[in-house]
Structures are given as C-alpha cells and as structure tokens.
Short mmCIF file of C-alpha atoms and ligand atoms in Angstrom, two decimals:
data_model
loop_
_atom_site.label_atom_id
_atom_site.label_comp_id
_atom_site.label_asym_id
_atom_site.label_seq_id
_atom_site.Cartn_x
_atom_site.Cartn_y
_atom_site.Cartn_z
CA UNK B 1 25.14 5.82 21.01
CA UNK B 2 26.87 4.05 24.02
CA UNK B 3 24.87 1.29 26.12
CA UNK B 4 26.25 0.23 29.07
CA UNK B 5 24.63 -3.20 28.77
CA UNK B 6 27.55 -6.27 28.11
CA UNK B 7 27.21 -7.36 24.80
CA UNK B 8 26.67 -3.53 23.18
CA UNK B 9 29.08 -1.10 22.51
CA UNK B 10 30.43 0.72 25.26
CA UNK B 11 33.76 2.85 23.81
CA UNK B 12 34.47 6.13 25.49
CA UNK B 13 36.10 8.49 23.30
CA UNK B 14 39.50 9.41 23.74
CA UNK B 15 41.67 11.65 21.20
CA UNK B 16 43.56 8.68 20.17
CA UNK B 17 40.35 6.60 18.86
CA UNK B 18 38.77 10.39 17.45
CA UNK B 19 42.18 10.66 15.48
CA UNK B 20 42.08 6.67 14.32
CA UNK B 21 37.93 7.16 13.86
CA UNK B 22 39.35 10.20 11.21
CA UNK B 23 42.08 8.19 9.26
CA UNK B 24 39.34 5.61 8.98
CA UNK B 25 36.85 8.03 7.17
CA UNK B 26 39.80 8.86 5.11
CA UNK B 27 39.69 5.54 3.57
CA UNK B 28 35.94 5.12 3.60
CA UNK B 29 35.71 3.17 6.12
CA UNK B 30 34.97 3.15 10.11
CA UNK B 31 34.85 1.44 13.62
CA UNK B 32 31.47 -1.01 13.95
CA UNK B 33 31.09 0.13 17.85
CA UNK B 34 30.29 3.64 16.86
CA UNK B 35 27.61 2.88 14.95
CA UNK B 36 26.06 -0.79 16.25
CA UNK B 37 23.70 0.41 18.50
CA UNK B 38 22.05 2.17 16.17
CA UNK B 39 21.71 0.02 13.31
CA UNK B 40 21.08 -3.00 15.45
CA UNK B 41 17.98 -1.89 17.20
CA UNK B 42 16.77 -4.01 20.30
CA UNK B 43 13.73 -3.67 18.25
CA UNK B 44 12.13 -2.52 14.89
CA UNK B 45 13.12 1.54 14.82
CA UNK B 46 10.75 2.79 11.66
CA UNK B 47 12.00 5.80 10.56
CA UNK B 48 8.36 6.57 9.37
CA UNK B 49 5.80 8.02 11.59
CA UNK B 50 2.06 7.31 11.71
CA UNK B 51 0.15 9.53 9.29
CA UNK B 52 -3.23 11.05 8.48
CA UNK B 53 -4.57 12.84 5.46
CA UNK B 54 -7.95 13.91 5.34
CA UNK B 55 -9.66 13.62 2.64
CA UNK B 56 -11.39 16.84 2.78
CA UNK B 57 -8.23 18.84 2.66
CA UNK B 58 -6.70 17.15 0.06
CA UNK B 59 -9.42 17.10 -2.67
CA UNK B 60 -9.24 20.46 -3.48
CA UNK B 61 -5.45 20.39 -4.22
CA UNK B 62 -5.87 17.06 -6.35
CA UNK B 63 -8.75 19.03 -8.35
CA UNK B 64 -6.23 22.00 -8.49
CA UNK B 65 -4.14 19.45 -10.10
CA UNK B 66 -6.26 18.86 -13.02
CA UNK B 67 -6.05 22.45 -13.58
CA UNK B 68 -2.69 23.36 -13.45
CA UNK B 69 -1.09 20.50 -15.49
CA UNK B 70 -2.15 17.74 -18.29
CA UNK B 71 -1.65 14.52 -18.13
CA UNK B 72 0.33 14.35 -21.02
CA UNK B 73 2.96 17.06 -19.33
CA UNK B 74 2.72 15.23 -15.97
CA UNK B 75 2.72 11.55 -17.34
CA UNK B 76 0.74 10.66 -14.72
CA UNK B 77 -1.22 13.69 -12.47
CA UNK B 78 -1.01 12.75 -9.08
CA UNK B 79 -0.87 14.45 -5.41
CA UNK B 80 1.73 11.91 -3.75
CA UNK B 81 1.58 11.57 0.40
CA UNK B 82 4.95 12.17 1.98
CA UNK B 83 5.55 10.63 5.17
CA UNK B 84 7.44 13.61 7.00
CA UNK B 85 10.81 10.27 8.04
CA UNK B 86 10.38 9.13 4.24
CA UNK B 87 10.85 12.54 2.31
CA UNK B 88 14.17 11.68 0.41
CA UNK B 89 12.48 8.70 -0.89
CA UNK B 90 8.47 9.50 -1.42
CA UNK B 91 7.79 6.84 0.68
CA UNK B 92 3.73 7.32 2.66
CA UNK B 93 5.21 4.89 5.13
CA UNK B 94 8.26 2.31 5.07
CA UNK B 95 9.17 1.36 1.77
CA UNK B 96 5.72 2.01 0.19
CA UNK B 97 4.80 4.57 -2.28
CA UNK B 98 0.96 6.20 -2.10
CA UNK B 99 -0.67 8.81 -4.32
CA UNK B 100 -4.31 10.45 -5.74
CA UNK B 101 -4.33 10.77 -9.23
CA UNK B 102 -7.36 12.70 -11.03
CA UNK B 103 -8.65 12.40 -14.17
CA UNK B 104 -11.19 14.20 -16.32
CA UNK B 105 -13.80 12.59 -18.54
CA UNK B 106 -12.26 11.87 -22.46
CA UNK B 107 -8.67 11.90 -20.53
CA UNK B 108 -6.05 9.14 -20.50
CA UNK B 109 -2.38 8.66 -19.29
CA UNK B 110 -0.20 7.24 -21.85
CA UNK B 111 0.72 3.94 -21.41
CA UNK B 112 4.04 2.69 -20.00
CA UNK B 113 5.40 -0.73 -17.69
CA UNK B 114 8.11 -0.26 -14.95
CA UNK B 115 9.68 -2.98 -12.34
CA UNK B 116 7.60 -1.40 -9.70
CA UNK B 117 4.09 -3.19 -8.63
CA UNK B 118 0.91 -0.68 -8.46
CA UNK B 119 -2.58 -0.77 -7.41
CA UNK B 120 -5.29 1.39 -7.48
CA UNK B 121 -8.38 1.89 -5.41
CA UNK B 122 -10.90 3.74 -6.88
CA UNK B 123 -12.20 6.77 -4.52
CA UNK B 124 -14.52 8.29 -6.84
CA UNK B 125 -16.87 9.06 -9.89
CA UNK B 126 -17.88 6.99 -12.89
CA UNK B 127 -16.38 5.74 -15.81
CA UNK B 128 -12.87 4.85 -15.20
CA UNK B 129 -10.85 2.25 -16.71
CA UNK B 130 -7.60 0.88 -16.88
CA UNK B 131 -5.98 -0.92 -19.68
CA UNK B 132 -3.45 -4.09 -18.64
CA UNK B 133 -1.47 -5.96 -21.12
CA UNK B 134 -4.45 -5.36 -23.41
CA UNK B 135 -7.59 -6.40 -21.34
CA UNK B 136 -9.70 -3.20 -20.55
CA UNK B 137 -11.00 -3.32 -17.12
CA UNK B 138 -14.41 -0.96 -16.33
CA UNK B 139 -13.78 0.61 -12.61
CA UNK B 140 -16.14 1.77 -10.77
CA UNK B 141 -16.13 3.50 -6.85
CA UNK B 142 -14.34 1.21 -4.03
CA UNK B 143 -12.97 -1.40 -6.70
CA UNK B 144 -9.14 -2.51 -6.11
CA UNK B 145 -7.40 -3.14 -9.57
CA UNK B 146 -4.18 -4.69 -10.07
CA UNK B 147 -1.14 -2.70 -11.98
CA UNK B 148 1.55 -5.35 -11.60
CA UNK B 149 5.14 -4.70 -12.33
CA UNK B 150 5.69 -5.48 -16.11
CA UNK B 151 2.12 -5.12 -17.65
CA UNK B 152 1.86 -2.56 -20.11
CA UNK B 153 -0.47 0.29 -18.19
CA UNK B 154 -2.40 3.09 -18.65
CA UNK B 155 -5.74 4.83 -17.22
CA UNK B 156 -8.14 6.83 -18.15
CA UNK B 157 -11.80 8.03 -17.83
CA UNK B 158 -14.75 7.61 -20.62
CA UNK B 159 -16.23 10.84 -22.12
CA UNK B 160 -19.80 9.98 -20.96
CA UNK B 161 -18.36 9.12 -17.55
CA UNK B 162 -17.43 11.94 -14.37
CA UNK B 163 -14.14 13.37 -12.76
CA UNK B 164 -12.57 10.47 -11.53
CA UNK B 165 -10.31 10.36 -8.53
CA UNK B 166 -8.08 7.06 -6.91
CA UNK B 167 -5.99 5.90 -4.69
CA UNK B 168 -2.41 4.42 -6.13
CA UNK B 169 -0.28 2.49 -3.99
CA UNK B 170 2.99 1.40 -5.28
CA UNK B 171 6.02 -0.56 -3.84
CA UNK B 172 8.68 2.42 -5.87
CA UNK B 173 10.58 2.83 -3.02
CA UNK B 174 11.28 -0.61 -2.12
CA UNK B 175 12.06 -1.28 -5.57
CA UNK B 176 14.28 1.76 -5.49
CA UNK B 177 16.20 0.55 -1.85
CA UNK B 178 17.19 -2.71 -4.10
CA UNK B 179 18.18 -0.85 -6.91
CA UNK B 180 16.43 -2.84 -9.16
CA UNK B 181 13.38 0.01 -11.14
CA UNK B 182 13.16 0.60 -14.28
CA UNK B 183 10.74 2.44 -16.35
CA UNK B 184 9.36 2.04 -20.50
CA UNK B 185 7.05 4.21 -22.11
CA UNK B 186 4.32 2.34 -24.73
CA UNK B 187 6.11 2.95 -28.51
CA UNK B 188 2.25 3.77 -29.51
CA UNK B 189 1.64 5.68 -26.17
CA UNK B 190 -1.74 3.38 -26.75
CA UNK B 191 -2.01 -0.32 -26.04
CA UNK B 192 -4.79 -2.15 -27.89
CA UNK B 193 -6.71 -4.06 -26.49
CA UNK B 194 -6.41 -7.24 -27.76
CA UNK B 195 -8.55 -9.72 -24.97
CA UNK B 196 -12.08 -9.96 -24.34
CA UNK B 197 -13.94 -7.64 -21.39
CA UNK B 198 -13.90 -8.66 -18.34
CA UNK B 199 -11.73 -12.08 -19.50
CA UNK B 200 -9.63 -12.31 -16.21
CA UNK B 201 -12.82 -12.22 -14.16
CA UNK B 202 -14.22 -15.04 -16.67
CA UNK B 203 -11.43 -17.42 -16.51
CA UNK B 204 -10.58 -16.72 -13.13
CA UNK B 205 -13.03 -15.26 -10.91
CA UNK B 206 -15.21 -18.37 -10.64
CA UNK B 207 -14.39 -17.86 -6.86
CA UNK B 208 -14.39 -21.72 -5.72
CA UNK B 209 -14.57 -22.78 -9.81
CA UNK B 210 -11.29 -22.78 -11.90
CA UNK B 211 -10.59 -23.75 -15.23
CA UNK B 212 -8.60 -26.99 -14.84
CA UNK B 213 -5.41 -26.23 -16.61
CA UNK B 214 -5.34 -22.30 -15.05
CA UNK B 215 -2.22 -23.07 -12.72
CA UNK B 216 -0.37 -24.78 -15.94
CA UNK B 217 -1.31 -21.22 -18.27
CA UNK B 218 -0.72 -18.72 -15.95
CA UNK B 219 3.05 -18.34 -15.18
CA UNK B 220 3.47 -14.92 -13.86
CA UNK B 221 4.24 -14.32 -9.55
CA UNK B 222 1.15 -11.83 -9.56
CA UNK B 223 -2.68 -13.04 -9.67
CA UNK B 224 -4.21 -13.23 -13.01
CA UNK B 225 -7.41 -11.69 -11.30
CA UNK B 226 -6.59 -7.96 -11.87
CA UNK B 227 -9.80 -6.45 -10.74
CA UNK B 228 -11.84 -6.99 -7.28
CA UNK B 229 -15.26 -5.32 -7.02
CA UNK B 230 -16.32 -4.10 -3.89
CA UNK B 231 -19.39 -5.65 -3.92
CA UNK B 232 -18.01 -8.97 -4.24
CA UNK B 233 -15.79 -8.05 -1.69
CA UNK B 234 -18.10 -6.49 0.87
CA UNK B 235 -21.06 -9.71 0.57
CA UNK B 236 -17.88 -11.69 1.51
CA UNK B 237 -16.87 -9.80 4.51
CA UNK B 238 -21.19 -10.36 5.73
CA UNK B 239 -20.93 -14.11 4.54
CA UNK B 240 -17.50 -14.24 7.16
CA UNK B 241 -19.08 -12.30 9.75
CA UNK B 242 -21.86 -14.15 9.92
CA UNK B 243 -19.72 -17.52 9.62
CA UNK B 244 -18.04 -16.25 12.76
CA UNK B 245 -14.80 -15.04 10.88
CA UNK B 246 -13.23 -12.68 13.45
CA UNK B 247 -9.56 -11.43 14.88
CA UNK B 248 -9.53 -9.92 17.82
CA UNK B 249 -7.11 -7.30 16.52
CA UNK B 250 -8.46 -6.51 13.07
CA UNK B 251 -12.36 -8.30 13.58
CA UNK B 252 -13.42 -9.50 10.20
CA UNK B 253 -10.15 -9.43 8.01
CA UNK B 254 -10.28 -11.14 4.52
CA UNK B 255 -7.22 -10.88 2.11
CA UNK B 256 -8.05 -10.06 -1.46
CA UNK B 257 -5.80 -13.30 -3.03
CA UNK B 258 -4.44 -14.75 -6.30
CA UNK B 259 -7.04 -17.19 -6.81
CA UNK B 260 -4.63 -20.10 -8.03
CA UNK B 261 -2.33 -19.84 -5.00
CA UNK B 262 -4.89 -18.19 -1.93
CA UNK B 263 -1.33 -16.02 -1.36
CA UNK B 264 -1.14 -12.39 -1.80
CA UNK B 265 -1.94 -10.77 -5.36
CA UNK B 266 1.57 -9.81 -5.78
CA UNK B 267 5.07 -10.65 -4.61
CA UNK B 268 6.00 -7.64 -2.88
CA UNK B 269 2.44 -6.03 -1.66
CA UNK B 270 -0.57 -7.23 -0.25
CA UNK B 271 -4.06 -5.83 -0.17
CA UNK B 272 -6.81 -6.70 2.53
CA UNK B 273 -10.52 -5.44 3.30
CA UNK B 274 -11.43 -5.63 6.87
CA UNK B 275 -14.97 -4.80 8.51
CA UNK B 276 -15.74 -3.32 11.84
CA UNK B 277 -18.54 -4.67 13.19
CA UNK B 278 -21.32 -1.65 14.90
CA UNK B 279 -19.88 -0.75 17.74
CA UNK B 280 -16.36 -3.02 17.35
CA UNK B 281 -13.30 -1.54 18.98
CA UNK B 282 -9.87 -3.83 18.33
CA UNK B 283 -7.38 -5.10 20.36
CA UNK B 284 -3.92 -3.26 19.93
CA UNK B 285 -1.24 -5.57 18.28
CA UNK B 286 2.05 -5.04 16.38
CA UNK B 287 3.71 -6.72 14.06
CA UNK B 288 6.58 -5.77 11.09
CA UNK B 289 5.50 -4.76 8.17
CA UNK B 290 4.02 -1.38 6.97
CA UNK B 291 0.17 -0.69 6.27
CA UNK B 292 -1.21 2.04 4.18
CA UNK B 293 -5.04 2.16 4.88
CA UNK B 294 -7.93 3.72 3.48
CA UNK B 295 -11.21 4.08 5.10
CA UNK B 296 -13.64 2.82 2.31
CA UNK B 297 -17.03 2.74 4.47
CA UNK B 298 -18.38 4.36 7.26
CA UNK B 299 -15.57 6.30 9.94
CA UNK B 300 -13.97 5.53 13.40
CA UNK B 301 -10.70 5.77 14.46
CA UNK B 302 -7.06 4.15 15.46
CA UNK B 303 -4.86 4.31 18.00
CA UNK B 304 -1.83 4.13 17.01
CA UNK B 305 1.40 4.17 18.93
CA UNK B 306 -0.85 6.29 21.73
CA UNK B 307 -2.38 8.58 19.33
CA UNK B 308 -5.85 9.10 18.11
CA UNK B 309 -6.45 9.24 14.58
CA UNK B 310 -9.86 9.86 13.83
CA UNK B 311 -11.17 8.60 9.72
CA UNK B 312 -14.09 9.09 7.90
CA UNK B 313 -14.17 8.20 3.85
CA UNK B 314 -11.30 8.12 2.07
CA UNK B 315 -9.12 9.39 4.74
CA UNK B 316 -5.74 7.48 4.24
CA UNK B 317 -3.72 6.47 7.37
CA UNK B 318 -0.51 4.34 7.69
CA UNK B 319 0.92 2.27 10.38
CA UNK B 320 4.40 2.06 10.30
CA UNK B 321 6.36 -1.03 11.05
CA UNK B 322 5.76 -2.61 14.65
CA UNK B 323 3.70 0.38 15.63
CA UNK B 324 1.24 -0.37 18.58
CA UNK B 325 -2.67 -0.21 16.94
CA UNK B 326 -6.38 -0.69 17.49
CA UNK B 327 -9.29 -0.02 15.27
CA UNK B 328 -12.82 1.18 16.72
CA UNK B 329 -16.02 1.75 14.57
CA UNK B 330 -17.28 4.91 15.45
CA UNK B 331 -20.89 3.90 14.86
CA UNK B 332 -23.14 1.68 17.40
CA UNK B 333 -25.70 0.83 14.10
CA UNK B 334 -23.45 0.73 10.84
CA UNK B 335 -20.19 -1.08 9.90
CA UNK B 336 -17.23 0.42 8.48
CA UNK B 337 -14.57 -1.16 6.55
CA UNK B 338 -10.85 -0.08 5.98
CA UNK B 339 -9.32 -0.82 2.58
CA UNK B 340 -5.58 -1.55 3.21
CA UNK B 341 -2.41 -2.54 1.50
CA UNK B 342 0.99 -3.81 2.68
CA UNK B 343 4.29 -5.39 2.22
CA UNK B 344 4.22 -8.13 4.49
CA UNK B 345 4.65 -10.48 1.05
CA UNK B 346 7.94 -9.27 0.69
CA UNK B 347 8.68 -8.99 4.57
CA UNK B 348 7.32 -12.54 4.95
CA UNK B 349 9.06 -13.84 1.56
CA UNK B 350 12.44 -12.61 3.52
CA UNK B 351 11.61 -14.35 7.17
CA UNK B 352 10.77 -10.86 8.45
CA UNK B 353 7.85 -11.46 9.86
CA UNK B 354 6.92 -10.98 13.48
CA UNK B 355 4.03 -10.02 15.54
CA UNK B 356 3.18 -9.63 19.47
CA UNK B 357 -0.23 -8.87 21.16
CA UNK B 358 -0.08 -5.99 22.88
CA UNK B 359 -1.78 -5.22 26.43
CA UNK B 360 -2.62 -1.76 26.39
CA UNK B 361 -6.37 0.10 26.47
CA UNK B 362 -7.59 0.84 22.86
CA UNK B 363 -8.75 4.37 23.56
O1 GTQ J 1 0.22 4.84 -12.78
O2 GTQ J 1 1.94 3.54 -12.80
O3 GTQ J 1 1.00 7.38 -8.51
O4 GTQ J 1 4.13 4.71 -12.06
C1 GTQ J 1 3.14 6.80 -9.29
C2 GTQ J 1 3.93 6.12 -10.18
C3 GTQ J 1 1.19 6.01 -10.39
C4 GTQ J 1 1.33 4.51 -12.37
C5 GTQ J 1 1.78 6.73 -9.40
C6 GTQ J 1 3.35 5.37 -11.18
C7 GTQ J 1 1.97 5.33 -11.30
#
C-alpha cells in the first residue's frame, strides 16, 4: 500500500523491481517499502472486530455440550467464542482467549497446569468448585476465581449442587504469539487438597489487614487471593459510588487487585468490575489494550466503534484494541455492572499503553 505522504513508502512498480521483488522471495527475503505501510500503522489496526454473543443463543449449544461429549473425552467441555479476525488463533478479541464450560453435578475435569494464565467467572448454578495447588475454593454465581499459569487446576461441580455454567478467560493466544505454552496433565488426574478452606481468603483477604510477613512468603507474580466474591465486590463498588469514585468514561470502575502489590492479579491479564449508575451513559474513550466483558447485573448497551451493542446478563462483548466506546445503563431505577478482563498488564508491562478521550455522541 503506497502513501504519497514524504516519509512513507511511495515505490511504483516497474518490471525491473517485480523481477528483483521475485529473486528476493527466492531467498526468503523482501523489500521493506512494500510492506511498511502496512505493518507500521499511523495508528493501532486490530485485526479483531467488536463482538457480541448473546447469552440466550448460546446456552442451548453449551447444554448440548454436556450431552454430546464427557469431560473426560473433551479434557475440558467448553463452547469457545471466535472473534471472526482471530480464527487461526481462537482468540475472542486480540490476543485473549474466552470460553463457557458446563459442568454437571458429581462431574470434574482432571487436573492439569499449563504456561497460560486463566480465570473464571462463574455465570451460573450452585455448587462449583475449583481446586488450585491444593486449596479447594467453593464458587458460587458472579464470583471471579483465579487459575494462574503454573497451579495445578481442575474444576468441578458437587453432587448435591446444580448444572453449573462459567465464563473462562485465558491469555492462550498471547502465550502462543511468544511461543512460550506448554501444557502437563496431573500424574493422579486428582490433586489433594492439602490447605485449609478458604486459607487464601484468611491470610489474605483481610482487605486493609495483612499478615506482616505476607510480601516476604508469597513469591509468585500472580495474587495469592485466588477467589473474589461478588458480594464483596459489589458493597465495594456502593461504598465508591457513594465516596464519589467516578470516570467519566467507565463511571464507577474498581480493579479486582493482588492485595500485596494493589497491581493487577496477574502479569499478563487484568480483571475489573465497573457499575453504571441508573440512568449513567459514558463518555466514549480509546485506549490499547483489548477488553473482554461480561454483563454481570442488570443490561444496557455500548457503542462501540459506531455500533450499538445492546447486553443483558451474561451477554459477553469485547472491545478490541483502540476501538472508540461508551457504556449506557439501560435502566433509569437499577444499576448494572459489567464484569471485564484485559491485557493491559502485559500491554502496560511493555510501554504499550496509550489512551485518548474521544469527542463523539455516545448513542
Ligand atoms: O480450564 O484451564 O476454556 O486450559 C481453555 C483452556 C479452559 C482450563 C479453557 C484451558 C482451560
């Protein structure tokens, strides 16, 4: 792609430079100024495009799922969401993996560890856990648990509990793009667990109380709090509000964080929970980075590069890199709240980060 602009390439084609352009290829190699334009955008160029799956027509295939194959044959049962730029690398949206995995009650997907960082966020029914580097962790609907890369994994559902369905969000592809996954199964298929219930919210969920040596124990990147309720989480988006916590472009935003750093719970993904106020429609912004959301309360919609997407619960939505958005609450008396998760720690880890307030109605 020529640009007639000084400083960008500008070569005509002539049958000398087609024939050197060949001999070139020959020897796997080729001219810059054919291709700079193009991989030198003036600005981000996300091959992704802004997405919506509804809920409601996805359910039944997940259930269909649960029929069709075990979770011993699948190794783990999920519906994965392709974004239609991203197929060749099951990529949702930029270089982040998303999925709904199902599970029946008395089921469980044996246990394994890989180099990729995961997250769930639990859409529905009762009685799911998850076991991490042998601490058992009781999930329950709208709770955001913690997978990260190198604890020992697996999930399953009680046999008193219900058919249990969540959201997984995963960072394979970026992993993949640095050629750095890889991918054990548990020798026992089983971990046992070995630590006290609920010991990572014990030791370090105190919220403003830690133990005093917990920065000198804990020496992973990820935060040792694995699990984040959604109560918790939702009484501290109404304490912010009403402490007059507010963006303009997201209105009450709060980070779920690794309590002994306040950074993001793991080194390549973030995770937020951000409230719409009754009535609340959002400045449009942009900024790098990609965002997979789910809506977790309530329904609305976003604009997003000029295009209405309307969400109710668990609807799941991404915002590819530098795309124009807004968020409105499409209720006047209720909130609603928007579970996301990102990889702005690993584009703001590599200086990638940029943002820009953007002008334009919110729709
Ligand atoms: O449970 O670790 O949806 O490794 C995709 C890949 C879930 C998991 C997915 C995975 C997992």
């Amino acid at each position: 792609m020529r640009e007639n602009i000084a400083g960008r390439a500008n070569v005509a084609d002539t049958p000398e430079l087609e024939r050197y352009y060949a001999d070139l290829a020959k020897l796997e190699a080729g001219a810059l100024w054919t291709v700079a334009n193009n991989i030198e955008p003036w600005q981000p160029k996300p091959s992704s495009v802004p997405m919506l799956w509804r809920y409601a027509d996805l359910k039944p295939y997940v259930q269909r799922a649960s029929a069709l194959v075990t979770p011993e044959d699948a190794g783990r049962r999920v519906v994965m969401l392709v974004n239609p730029g991203r197929r060749e690398i099951s990529a949702a949206c930029g270089l982040l993996y998303t999925g709904i995995q199902i599970m029946e009650p008395g089921e469980c997907a044996s246990s394994h560890r890989h180099m990729a960082s995961a997250l769930r966020f639990i859409m529905e029914g009762s009685g799911a856990y998850t076991v991490v580097d042998g601490e058992r962790i009781e999930l329950g609907a709208r709770d955001f648990v913690l997978t990260p890369n190198g604890t020992w994994h697996e999930h399953g559902v009680d046999a008193a509990g219900t058919q249990c369905i969540w959201q997984d969000g995963l960072d394979i592809p970026l992993v993949n793009a640095l050629d750095t996954n890889l991918f054990q199964v548990h020798k026992d298929l089983r971990q046992t667990v070995s630590k006290p219930a609920d010991s990572a919210h014990g030791t370090y969920g105190g919220g403003f109380l830690l133990p005093t040596d917990a920065r000198k124990n804990w020496t992973h990147p990820y935060s040792p709090l694995l699990k984040y309720p959604f109560d918790a989480t939702y009484e501290a988006l109404r304490r912010a509000d009403k402490a007059g916590v507010n963006s303009p472009f997201d209105g009450v935003l709060l980070e779920y964080v690794n309590p002994l750093t306040g950074g993001p719970v793991m080194p390549t993904i973030g995770a937020a929970m951000q409230m719409l106020r009754p009535g609340e429609a959002t400045k449009a912004h942009r900024h790098t980075g990609s965002i997979v959301y789910q809506c977790a309360k309530g329904s609305g919609h976003s604009m997003i590069d000029g295009v209405r997407y309307d969400w109710t619960e668990r609807d799941i939505f991404v915002v590819p890199s530098w795309s124009v958005h807004s968020h409105a609450n499409g209720s006047d008396r209720d909130d609603a709240c928007l579970f996301q998760f990102n990889d702005l720690p690993a584009i703001r880890a590599l200086g990638l980060y940029a943002e820009q307030g953007v002008p334009v109605a919110t729709g």
